[in-house]
């Protein structure tokens, strides 16, 4: 009997949460170090979420666990005018994206994402239990509704030993 694969295969062309991909591949997803904060939008949040500087933004940060091991550090930013933050908190079971995908009024449609390498500084290395200076994958993603309005800006640092990304490339014609 071979041991179960340590990685979670993830199709980057599918809008789904870490929790969903973990569960679908037979892994346990968990959440630790969860925090909820509301902050006024600074210039960066204003640009990413297309809201005025100073507008309220819900910030949800947490450590994602896969089979009880640290796998990702996730920070989601949600524009409070577009998302019922009390409803998100009430329905949250580990994934903000899952809550919003299930919201029939929000109509989440697609995400624009960029993946790039990132070197662990001391706080990130401690959080993900990786050596300082090692590489992780950084995913910068903005999720949009059918009207093209940003509903989440997510910053995700992924331990590459837990994730394997795949995508289908097609010939351009």
Short mmCIF file of N, CA and C in Angstrom, two decimals:
data_model
loop_
_atom_site.label_atom_id
_atom_site.label_comp_id
_atom_site.label_asym_id
_atom_site.label_seq_id
_atom_site.Cartn_x
_atom_site.Cartn_y
_atom_site.Cartn_z
N UNK A 1 0.85 -1.18 0.00
CA UNK A 1 0.00 0.00 0.00
C UNK A 1 0.89 1.23 0.00
N UNK A 2 0.64 2.12 -0.94
CA UNK A 2 1.41 3.34 -1.03
C UNK A 2 0.82 4.42 -0.14
N UNK A 3 1.65 5.30 0.44
CA UNK A 3 1.10 6.40 1.23
C UNK A 3 0.34 7.37 0.34
N UNK A 4 -0.64 8.03 0.92
CA UNK A 4 -1.43 9.01 0.18
C UNK A 4 -0.55 10.20 -0.20
N UNK A 5 -0.78 10.73 -1.38
CA UNK A 5 0.00 11.88 -1.86
C UNK A 5 -0.13 13.04 -0.88
N UNK A 6 0.96 13.74 -0.67
CA UNK A 6 1.02 14.87 0.25
C UNK A 6 0.45 16.14 -0.38
N UNK A 7 0.40 16.17 -1.70
CA UNK A 7 -0.02 17.37 -2.41
C UNK A 7 -1.52 17.36 -2.71
N UNK A 8 -2.04 18.58 -2.86
CA UNK A 8 -3.41 18.75 -3.32
C UNK A 8 -3.33 19.24 -4.76
N UNK A 9 -3.79 18.44 -5.72
CA UNK A 9 -3.82 18.94 -7.10
C UNK A 9 -4.88 20.03 -7.22
N UNK A 10 -4.56 21.08 -7.94
CA UNK A 10 -5.45 22.24 -8.01
C UNK A 10 -5.44 22.75 -9.45
N UNK A 11 -6.59 22.78 -10.07
CA UNK A 11 -6.70 23.36 -11.40
C UNK A 11 -6.89 24.86 -11.28
N UNK A 12 -5.94 25.61 -11.74
CA UNK A 12 -6.03 27.06 -11.61
C UNK A 12 -7.17 27.66 -12.43
N UNK A 13 -7.72 26.87 -13.34
CA UNK A 13 -8.82 27.37 -14.17
C UNK A 13 -10.17 27.23 -13.48
N UNK A 14 -10.20 26.70 -12.27
CA UNK A 14 -11.45 26.49 -11.54
C UNK A 14 -11.50 27.38 -10.30
N UNK A 15 -12.57 28.10 -10.12
CA UNK A 15 -12.74 28.97 -8.96
C UNK A 15 -13.29 28.15 -7.81
N UNK A 16 -12.40 27.72 -6.93
CA UNK A 16 -12.77 26.92 -5.77
C UNK A 16 -11.76 27.19 -4.66
N UNK A 17 -12.17 26.91 -3.43
CA UNK A 17 -11.33 27.19 -2.27
C UNK A 17 -10.32 26.08 -2.00
N UNK A 18 -9.34 26.41 -1.18
CA UNK A 18 -8.40 25.41 -0.70
C UNK A 18 -9.16 24.30 0.01
N UNK A 19 -10.17 24.67 0.80
CA UNK A 19 -10.97 23.68 1.53
C UNK A 19 -11.64 22.70 0.56
N UNK A 20 -12.20 23.23 -0.51
CA UNK A 20 -12.88 22.38 -1.49
C UNK A 20 -11.91 21.42 -2.16
N UNK A 21 -10.78 21.95 -2.63
CA UNK A 21 -9.80 21.08 -3.29
C UNK A 21 -9.25 20.03 -2.33
N UNK A 22 -9.00 20.42 -1.07
CA UNK A 22 -8.48 19.46 -0.09
C UNK A 22 -9.49 18.34 0.13
N UNK A 23 -10.73 18.70 0.37
CA UNK A 23 -11.78 17.71 0.64
C UNK A 23 -11.97 16.78 -0.55
N UNK A 24 -11.99 17.35 -1.75
CA UNK A 24 -12.20 16.53 -2.96
C UNK A 24 -11.07 15.54 -3.21
N UNK A 25 -9.90 15.81 -2.67
CA UNK A 25 -8.77 14.91 -2.89
C UNK A 25 -8.47 14.05 -1.66
N UNK A 26 -9.43 13.99 -0.72
CA UNK A 26 -9.30 13.10 0.41
C UNK A 26 -8.48 13.63 1.57
N UNK A 27 -8.24 14.93 1.60
CA UNK A 27 -7.48 15.54 2.69
C UNK A 27 -8.43 16.27 3.64
N UNK A 28 -7.96 16.50 4.86
CA UNK A 28 -8.72 17.30 5.83
C UNK A 28 -8.24 18.73 5.77
N UNK A 29 -9.17 19.65 5.62
CA UNK A 29 -8.84 21.08 5.65
C UNK A 29 -9.21 21.62 7.01
N UNK A 30 -8.40 22.52 7.51
CA UNK A 30 -8.67 23.15 8.79
C UNK A 30 -8.24 24.60 8.76
N UNK A 31 -8.61 25.31 9.82
CA UNK A 31 -8.30 26.73 9.94
C UNK A 31 -7.76 27.01 11.33
N UNK A 32 -6.71 27.82 11.42
CA UNK A 32 -6.14 28.23 12.69
C UNK A 32 -5.80 29.72 12.61
N UNK A 33 -5.59 30.31 13.76
CA UNK A 33 -5.17 31.72 13.84
C UNK A 33 -6.10 32.65 13.08
N UNK A 34 -7.40 32.42 13.19
CA UNK A 34 -8.40 33.21 12.48
C UNK A 34 -8.56 34.58 13.14
N UNK A 35 -8.55 35.63 12.32
CA UNK A 35 -8.84 36.97 12.84
C UNK A 35 -9.73 37.73 11.86
N UNK A 36 -10.61 38.53 12.45
CA UNK A 36 -11.54 39.38 11.71
C UNK A 36 -11.27 40.82 12.12
N UNK A 37 -11.07 41.70 11.15
CA UNK A 37 -10.86 43.12 11.45
C UNK A 37 -11.56 43.95 10.39
N UNK A 38 -11.96 45.14 10.78
CA UNK A 38 -12.46 46.08 9.79
C UNK A 38 -11.50 47.26 9.78
N UNK A 39 -11.05 47.61 8.58
CA UNK A 39 -10.09 48.70 8.42
C UNK A 39 -10.59 49.65 7.33
N UNK A 40 -10.17 50.92 7.38
CA UNK A 40 -10.48 51.81 6.27
C UNK A 40 -9.56 51.50 5.09
N UNK A 41 -10.09 51.58 3.90
CA UNK A 41 -9.30 51.29 2.70
C UNK A 41 -8.17 52.29 2.55
N UNK A 42 -6.96 51.77 2.39
CA UNK A 42 -5.82 52.63 2.05
C UNK A 42 -5.74 52.69 0.52
N UNK A 43 -4.69 53.29 0.00
CA UNK A 43 -4.57 53.45 -1.45
C UNK A 43 -4.53 52.11 -2.18
N UNK A 44 -3.82 51.13 -1.61
CA UNK A 44 -3.72 49.82 -2.26
C UNK A 44 -5.08 49.12 -2.28
N UNK A 45 -5.78 49.10 -1.14
CA UNK A 45 -7.11 48.47 -1.09
C UNK A 45 -8.09 49.20 -1.99
N UNK A 46 -7.98 50.51 -2.03
CA UNK A 46 -8.84 51.32 -2.90
C UNK A 46 -8.69 50.90 -4.36
N UNK A 47 -7.45 50.71 -4.78
CA UNK A 47 -7.18 50.31 -6.16
C UNK A 47 -7.64 48.88 -6.43
N UNK A 48 -7.29 47.95 -5.54
CA UNK A 48 -7.63 46.53 -5.75
C UNK A 48 -9.14 46.29 -5.73
N UNK A 49 -9.86 46.97 -4.82
CA UNK A 49 -11.29 46.73 -4.65
C UNK A 49 -12.16 47.78 -5.35
N UNK A 50 -11.49 48.75 -6.00
CA UNK A 50 -12.21 49.81 -6.72
C UNK A 50 -13.21 50.54 -5.82
N UNK A 51 -12.72 50.94 -4.67
CA UNK A 51 -13.54 51.67 -3.70
C UNK A 51 -12.79 52.94 -3.28
N UNK A 52 -13.51 53.92 -2.74
CA UNK A 52 -12.82 55.12 -2.27
C UNK A 52 -11.91 54.84 -1.07
N UNK A 53 -10.81 55.58 -1.00
CA UNK A 53 -9.95 55.52 0.18
C UNK A 53 -10.82 55.87 1.40
N UNK A 54 -10.66 55.10 2.45
CA UNK A 54 -11.43 55.32 3.67
C UNK A 54 -12.66 54.46 3.82
N UNK A 55 -13.15 53.86 2.72
CA UNK A 55 -14.31 52.96 2.82
C UNK A 55 -13.95 51.76 3.71
N UNK A 56 -14.93 51.22 4.45
CA UNK A 56 -14.64 50.09 5.32
C UNK A 56 -14.40 48.80 4.53
N UNK A 57 -13.41 48.05 5.00
CA UNK A 57 -13.03 46.78 4.39
C UNK A 57 -12.91 45.73 5.50
N UNK A 58 -13.55 44.58 5.30
CA UNK A 58 -13.40 43.46 6.22
C UNK A 58 -12.14 42.70 5.85
N UNK A 59 -11.27 42.46 6.82
CA UNK A 59 -10.03 41.71 6.61
C UNK A 59 -10.13 40.41 7.40
N UNK A 60 -10.01 39.30 6.68
CA UNK A 60 -10.08 37.98 7.30
C UNK A 60 -8.74 37.29 7.04
N UNK A 61 -8.01 37.02 8.12
CA UNK A 61 -6.73 36.33 7.95
C UNK A 61 -6.75 35.01 8.72
N UNK A 62 -6.05 34.03 8.17
CA UNK A 62 -6.03 32.72 8.81
C UNK A 62 -4.96 31.84 8.20
N UNK A 63 -4.60 30.84 9.00
CA UNK A 63 -3.70 29.79 8.56
C UNK A 63 -4.55 28.63 8.09
N UNK A 64 -4.30 28.15 6.89
CA UNK A 64 -5.02 26.97 6.38
C UNK A 64 -4.16 25.75 6.66
N UNK A 65 -4.82 24.74 7.21
CA UNK A 65 -4.16 23.48 7.52
C UNK A 65 -4.65 22.42 6.55
N UNK A 66 -3.75 21.55 6.16
CA UNK A 66 -4.10 20.38 5.37
C UNK A 66 -3.58 19.18 6.13
N UNK A 67 -4.49 18.31 6.51
CA UNK A 67 -4.15 17.15 7.33
C UNK A 67 -3.35 17.59 8.57
N UNK A 68 -3.83 18.66 9.18
CA UNK A 68 -3.27 19.23 10.42
C UNK A 68 -1.89 19.85 10.26
N UNK A 69 -1.42 20.04 9.04
CA UNK A 69 -0.13 20.69 8.81
C UNK A 69 -0.35 22.07 8.18
N UNK A 70 0.45 23.08 8.56
CA UNK A 70 0.32 24.39 7.93
C UNK A 70 0.56 24.30 6.43
N UNK A 71 -0.38 24.82 5.65
CA UNK A 71 -0.28 24.72 4.19
C UNK A 71 -0.33 26.08 3.51
N UNK A 72 -1.04 27.06 4.11
CA UNK A 72 -1.17 28.36 3.46
C UNK A 72 -1.53 29.42 4.49
N UNK A 73 -1.05 30.62 4.24
CA UNK A 73 -1.46 31.80 5.00
C UNK A 73 -2.33 32.61 4.06
N UNK A 74 -3.57 32.92 4.49
CA UNK A 74 -4.55 33.58 3.63
C UNK A 74 -5.02 34.86 4.28
N UNK A 75 -5.03 35.93 3.50
CA UNK A 75 -5.62 37.19 3.93
C UNK A 75 -6.60 37.64 2.85
N UNK A 76 -7.88 37.74 3.21
CA UNK A 76 -8.92 38.20 2.29
C UNK A 76 -9.40 39.58 2.71
N UNK A 77 -9.64 40.42 1.71
CA UNK A 77 -10.14 41.78 1.92
C UNK A 77 -11.46 41.89 1.18
N UNK A 78 -12.52 42.27 1.90
CA UNK A 78 -13.86 42.34 1.32
C UNK A 78 -14.42 43.74 1.49
N UNK A 79 -14.92 44.36 0.41
CA UNK A 79 -15.53 45.68 0.54
C UNK A 79 -16.85 45.58 1.30
N UNK A 80 -16.94 46.29 2.41
CA UNK A 80 -18.11 46.16 3.29
C UNK A 80 -19.41 46.63 2.63
N UNK A 81 -19.33 47.51 1.64
CA UNK A 81 -20.56 48.00 1.00
C UNK A 81 -21.20 46.95 0.10
N UNK A 82 -20.40 45.98 -0.33
CA UNK A 82 -20.88 44.99 -1.29
C UNK A 82 -21.22 43.65 -0.63
N UNK A 83 -20.59 43.39 0.50
CA UNK A 83 -20.72 42.09 1.16
C UNK A 83 -21.29 42.29 2.56
N UNK A 84 -22.27 41.48 2.93
CA UNK A 84 -22.83 41.52 4.27
C UNK A 84 -21.83 40.83 5.20
N UNK A 85 -21.01 41.64 5.88
CA UNK A 85 -19.91 41.08 6.67
C UNK A 85 -20.41 40.24 7.85
N UNK A 86 -21.53 40.61 8.45
CA UNK A 86 -22.05 39.80 9.55
C UNK A 86 -22.51 38.44 9.04
N UNK A 87 -23.06 38.39 7.81
CA UNK A 87 -23.47 37.13 7.21
C UNK A 87 -22.25 36.27 6.89
N UNK A 88 -21.18 36.90 6.38
CA UNK A 88 -19.96 36.16 6.08
C UNK A 88 -19.42 35.51 7.36
N UNK A 89 -19.37 36.27 8.44
CA UNK A 89 -18.88 35.73 9.71
C UNK A 89 -19.76 34.58 10.20
N UNK A 90 -21.06 34.74 10.09
CA UNK A 90 -21.99 33.72 10.57
C UNK A 90 -21.87 32.42 9.78
N UNK A 91 -21.69 32.52 8.46
CA UNK A 91 -21.68 31.33 7.59
C UNK A 91 -20.28 30.75 7.35
N UNK A 92 -19.26 31.43 7.84
CA UNK A 92 -17.87 31.02 7.63
C UNK A 92 -17.58 29.66 8.29
N UNK A 93 -17.02 28.75 7.49
CA UNK A 93 -16.61 27.44 8.00
C UNK A 93 -15.18 27.14 7.56
N UNK A 94 -14.41 28.17 7.28
CA UNK A 94 -13.02 27.98 6.87
C UNK A 94 -12.65 28.71 5.60
N UNK A 95 -13.66 29.02 4.76
CA UNK A 95 -13.39 29.67 3.48
C UNK A 95 -14.34 30.83 3.23
N UNK A 96 -13.79 32.01 3.08
CA UNK A 96 -14.61 33.17 2.69
C UNK A 96 -15.15 32.95 1.28
N UNK A 97 -14.32 32.43 0.38
CA UNK A 97 -14.75 32.20 -0.99
C UNK A 97 -15.97 31.28 -1.03
N UNK A 98 -15.96 30.21 -0.24
CA UNK A 98 -17.11 29.30 -0.24
C UNK A 98 -18.39 30.01 0.20
N UNK A 99 -18.29 30.89 1.19
CA UNK A 99 -19.46 31.65 1.64
C UNK A 99 -19.99 32.50 0.50
N UNK A 100 -19.09 33.20 -0.19
CA UNK A 100 -19.52 34.11 -1.26
C UNK A 100 -20.01 33.36 -2.49
N UNK A 101 -19.41 32.21 -2.80
CA UNK A 101 -19.89 31.41 -3.93
C UNK A 101 -21.31 30.91 -3.70
N UNK A 102 -21.68 30.69 -2.44
CA UNK A 102 -23.02 30.22 -2.10
C UNK A 102 -24.05 31.35 -1.98
N UNK A 103 -23.61 32.60 -2.06
CA UNK A 103 -24.51 33.74 -1.93
C UNK A 103 -25.19 34.00 -3.28
N UNK A 104 -26.48 33.69 -3.36
CA UNK A 104 -27.23 33.82 -4.62
C UNK A 104 -27.39 35.27 -5.06
N UNK A 105 -27.26 36.21 -4.15
CA UNK A 105 -27.41 37.63 -4.50
C UNK A 105 -26.11 38.24 -5.01
N UNK A 106 -24.97 37.71 -4.56
CA UNK A 106 -23.68 38.29 -4.91
C UNK A 106 -23.24 37.93 -6.32
N UNK A 107 -23.57 36.74 -6.78
CA UNK A 107 -23.28 36.28 -8.14
C UNK A 107 -21.78 36.31 -8.48
N UNK A 108 -20.98 35.65 -7.63
CA UNK A 108 -19.55 35.53 -7.90
C UNK A 108 -19.36 34.80 -9.21
N UNK A 109 -18.46 35.33 -10.05
CA UNK A 109 -18.34 34.81 -11.41
C UNK A 109 -16.94 34.32 -11.79
N UNK A 110 -15.91 35.10 -11.50
CA UNK A 110 -14.56 34.73 -11.96
C UNK A 110 -13.52 35.40 -11.08
N UNK A 111 -12.27 34.99 -11.28
CA UNK A 111 -11.14 35.59 -10.56
C UNK A 111 -9.99 35.82 -11.52
N UNK A 112 -9.31 36.92 -11.30
CA UNK A 112 -8.04 37.18 -11.98
C UNK A 112 -6.95 36.92 -10.96
N UNK A 113 -5.99 36.07 -11.31
CA UNK A 113 -4.96 35.67 -10.37
C UNK A 113 -3.58 35.74 -10.99
N UNK A 114 -2.61 35.99 -10.14
CA UNK A 114 -1.20 35.96 -10.53
C UNK A 114 -0.47 35.11 -9.50
N UNK A 115 0.35 34.18 -9.97
CA UNK A 115 1.15 33.33 -9.09
C UNK A 115 2.61 33.69 -9.31
N UNK A 116 3.32 33.89 -8.21
CA UNK A 116 4.75 34.18 -8.32
C UNK A 116 5.48 33.64 -7.08
N UNK A 117 6.78 33.42 -7.21
CA UNK A 117 7.53 32.93 -6.05
C UNK A 117 7.70 34.05 -5.02
N UNK A 118 7.83 33.64 -3.77
CA UNK A 118 8.02 34.58 -2.67
C UNK A 118 8.98 33.92 -1.68
N UNK A 119 9.89 34.68 -1.14
CA UNK A 119 10.86 34.15 -0.17
C UNK A 119 10.34 34.43 1.24
N UNK A 120 10.33 33.39 2.07
CA UNK A 120 9.81 33.50 3.44
C UNK A 120 10.68 34.42 4.29
N UNK A 121 10.05 35.46 4.83
CA UNK A 121 10.70 36.24 5.87
C UNK A 121 10.42 35.56 7.21
N UNK A 122 10.90 36.11 8.30
CA UNK A 122 10.76 35.45 9.59
C UNK A 122 9.31 35.20 10.01
N UNK A 123 8.41 36.22 9.93
CA UNK A 123 7.03 35.95 10.36
C UNK A 123 6.33 34.88 9.51
N UNK A 124 6.50 34.93 8.19
CA UNK A 124 5.86 33.95 7.32
C UNK A 124 6.45 32.56 7.54
N UNK A 125 7.76 32.48 7.68
CA UNK A 125 8.42 31.20 7.93
C UNK A 125 7.91 30.58 9.23
N UNK A 126 7.74 31.39 10.25
CA UNK A 126 7.24 30.88 11.52
C UNK A 126 5.80 30.39 11.36
N UNK A 127 4.97 31.15 10.66
CA UNK A 127 3.57 30.78 10.46
C UNK A 127 3.44 29.47 9.70
N UNK A 128 4.17 29.34 8.60
CA UNK A 128 4.07 28.14 7.75
C UNK A 128 5.01 27.02 8.19
N UNK A 129 5.79 27.27 9.24
CA UNK A 129 6.75 26.29 9.76
C UNK A 129 7.71 25.83 8.67
N UNK A 130 8.28 26.85 7.99
CA UNK A 130 9.28 26.61 6.94
C UNK A 130 10.52 27.40 7.31
N UNK A 131 11.69 27.00 6.81
CA UNK A 131 12.90 27.76 7.11
C UNK A 131 12.85 29.16 6.48
N UNK A 132 13.41 30.13 7.18
CA UNK A 132 13.54 31.49 6.65
C UNK A 132 14.35 31.40 5.36
N UNK A 133 13.91 32.14 4.34
CA UNK A 133 14.64 32.18 3.08
C UNK A 133 14.20 31.14 2.07
N UNK A 134 13.30 30.23 2.44
CA UNK A 134 12.82 29.25 1.48
C UNK A 134 11.69 29.84 0.65
N UNK A 135 11.47 29.25 -0.49
CA UNK A 135 10.47 29.76 -1.42
C UNK A 135 9.08 29.19 -1.11
N UNK A 136 8.10 30.05 -1.26
CA UNK A 136 6.69 29.65 -1.24
C UNK A 136 6.07 30.23 -2.50
N UNK A 137 4.84 29.84 -2.77
CA UNK A 137 4.10 30.42 -3.89
C UNK A 137 3.18 31.50 -3.36
N UNK A 138 3.20 32.66 -3.99
CA UNK A 138 2.32 33.75 -3.61
C UNK A 138 1.24 33.88 -4.68
N UNK A 139 0.00 33.84 -4.26
CA UNK A 139 -1.14 33.98 -5.16
C UNK A 139 -1.85 35.29 -4.84
N UNK A 140 -1.85 36.19 -5.78
CA UNK A 140 -2.56 37.46 -5.68
C UNK A 140 -3.80 37.33 -6.55
N UNK A 141 -4.97 37.35 -5.93
CA UNK A 141 -6.19 37.07 -6.69
C UNK A 141 -7.31 38.02 -6.32
N UNK A 142 -8.01 38.47 -7.33
CA UNK A 142 -9.19 39.30 -7.13
C UNK A 142 -10.37 38.56 -7.73
N UNK A 143 -11.41 38.38 -6.91
CA UNK A 143 -12.62 37.68 -7.32
C UNK A 143 -13.69 38.72 -7.65
N UNK A 144 -14.39 38.51 -8.77
CA UNK A 144 -15.37 39.46 -9.27
C UNK A 144 -16.76 38.83 -9.35
N UNK A 145 -17.78 39.67 -9.26
CA UNK A 145 -19.15 39.19 -9.49
C UNK A 145 -19.49 39.38 -10.98
N UNK A 146 -20.71 39.02 -11.37
CA UNK A 146 -21.09 39.09 -12.78
C UNK A 146 -21.11 40.52 -13.32
N UNK A 147 -21.18 41.50 -12.45
CA UNK A 147 -21.15 42.91 -12.87
C UNK A 147 -19.72 43.45 -12.98
N UNK A 148 -18.74 42.57 -12.73
CA UNK A 148 -17.34 42.98 -12.81
C UNK A 148 -16.85 43.75 -11.60
N UNK A 149 -17.59 43.66 -10.48
CA UNK A 149 -17.19 44.34 -9.25
C UNK A 149 -16.33 43.41 -8.40
N UNK A 150 -15.19 43.90 -7.90
CA UNK A 150 -14.37 43.06 -7.02
C UNK A 150 -15.11 42.79 -5.71
N UNK A 151 -15.18 41.51 -5.32
CA UNK A 151 -15.83 41.13 -4.06
C UNK A 151 -14.83 40.61 -3.03
N UNK A 152 -13.66 40.20 -3.48
CA UNK A 152 -12.56 39.80 -2.58
C UNK A 152 -11.25 40.12 -3.28
N UNK A 153 -10.32 40.65 -2.53
CA UNK A 153 -8.93 40.63 -2.95
C UNK A 153 -8.24 39.68 -1.98
N UNK A 154 -7.63 38.63 -2.50
CA UNK A 154 -6.99 37.66 -1.65
C UNK A 154 -5.49 37.64 -1.85
N UNK A 155 -4.78 37.52 -0.73
CA UNK A 155 -3.33 37.35 -0.73
C UNK A 155 -3.07 36.02 -0.05
N UNK A 156 -2.45 35.09 -0.78
CA UNK A 156 -2.29 33.73 -0.28
C UNK A 156 -0.84 33.28 -0.48
N UNK A 157 -0.23 32.85 0.61
CA UNK A 157 1.11 32.30 0.55
C UNK A 157 0.98 30.79 0.74
N UNK A 158 1.39 30.01 -0.25
CA UNK A 158 1.19 28.57 -0.27
C UNK A 158 2.50 27.82 -0.08
N UNK A 159 2.50 26.85 0.82
CA UNK A 159 3.63 25.95 0.98
C UNK A 159 3.61 25.01 -0.23
N UNK A 160 4.61 25.06 -1.09
CA UNK A 160 4.56 24.27 -2.33
C UNK A 160 4.59 22.76 -2.10
N UNK A 161 4.92 22.32 -0.91
CA UNK A 161 4.89 20.87 -0.67
C UNK A 161 3.46 20.36 -0.54
N UNK A 162 2.50 21.27 -0.43
CA UNK A 162 1.09 20.87 -0.28
C UNK A 162 0.26 21.06 -1.54
N UNK A 163 0.79 21.74 -2.54
CA UNK A 163 -0.02 22.08 -3.71
C UNK A 163 0.70 21.74 -5.00
N UNK A 164 -0.06 21.23 -5.95
CA UNK A 164 0.43 20.98 -7.31
C UNK A 164 -0.59 21.60 -8.25
N UNK A 165 -0.17 22.59 -9.01
CA UNK A 165 -1.08 23.29 -9.90
C UNK A 165 -1.01 22.73 -11.30
N UNK A 166 -2.16 22.68 -11.94
CA UNK A 166 -2.24 22.20 -13.31
C UNK A 166 -3.20 23.11 -14.07
N UNK A 167 -2.91 23.28 -15.32
CA UNK A 167 -3.84 24.01 -16.18
C UNK A 167 -3.72 23.48 -17.59
N UNK A 168 -4.77 23.62 -18.32
CA UNK A 168 -4.78 23.18 -19.72
C UNK A 168 -4.48 24.39 -20.58
N UNK A 169 -3.48 24.23 -21.42
CA UNK A 169 -3.12 25.30 -22.36
C UNK A 169 -3.62 24.90 -23.73
N UNK A 170 -4.18 25.84 -24.42
CA UNK A 170 -4.73 25.57 -25.75
C UNK A 170 -4.00 26.39 -26.81
N UNK A 171 -4.00 25.86 -27.99
CA UNK A 171 -3.41 26.57 -29.12
C UNK A 171 -4.26 27.79 -29.42
N UNK A 172 -3.61 28.89 -29.63
CA UNK A 172 -4.31 30.12 -29.98
C UNK A 172 -4.59 30.10 -31.48
N UNK A 173 -5.84 30.33 -31.86
CA UNK A 173 -6.14 30.31 -33.29
C UNK A 173 -6.81 31.58 -33.73
#
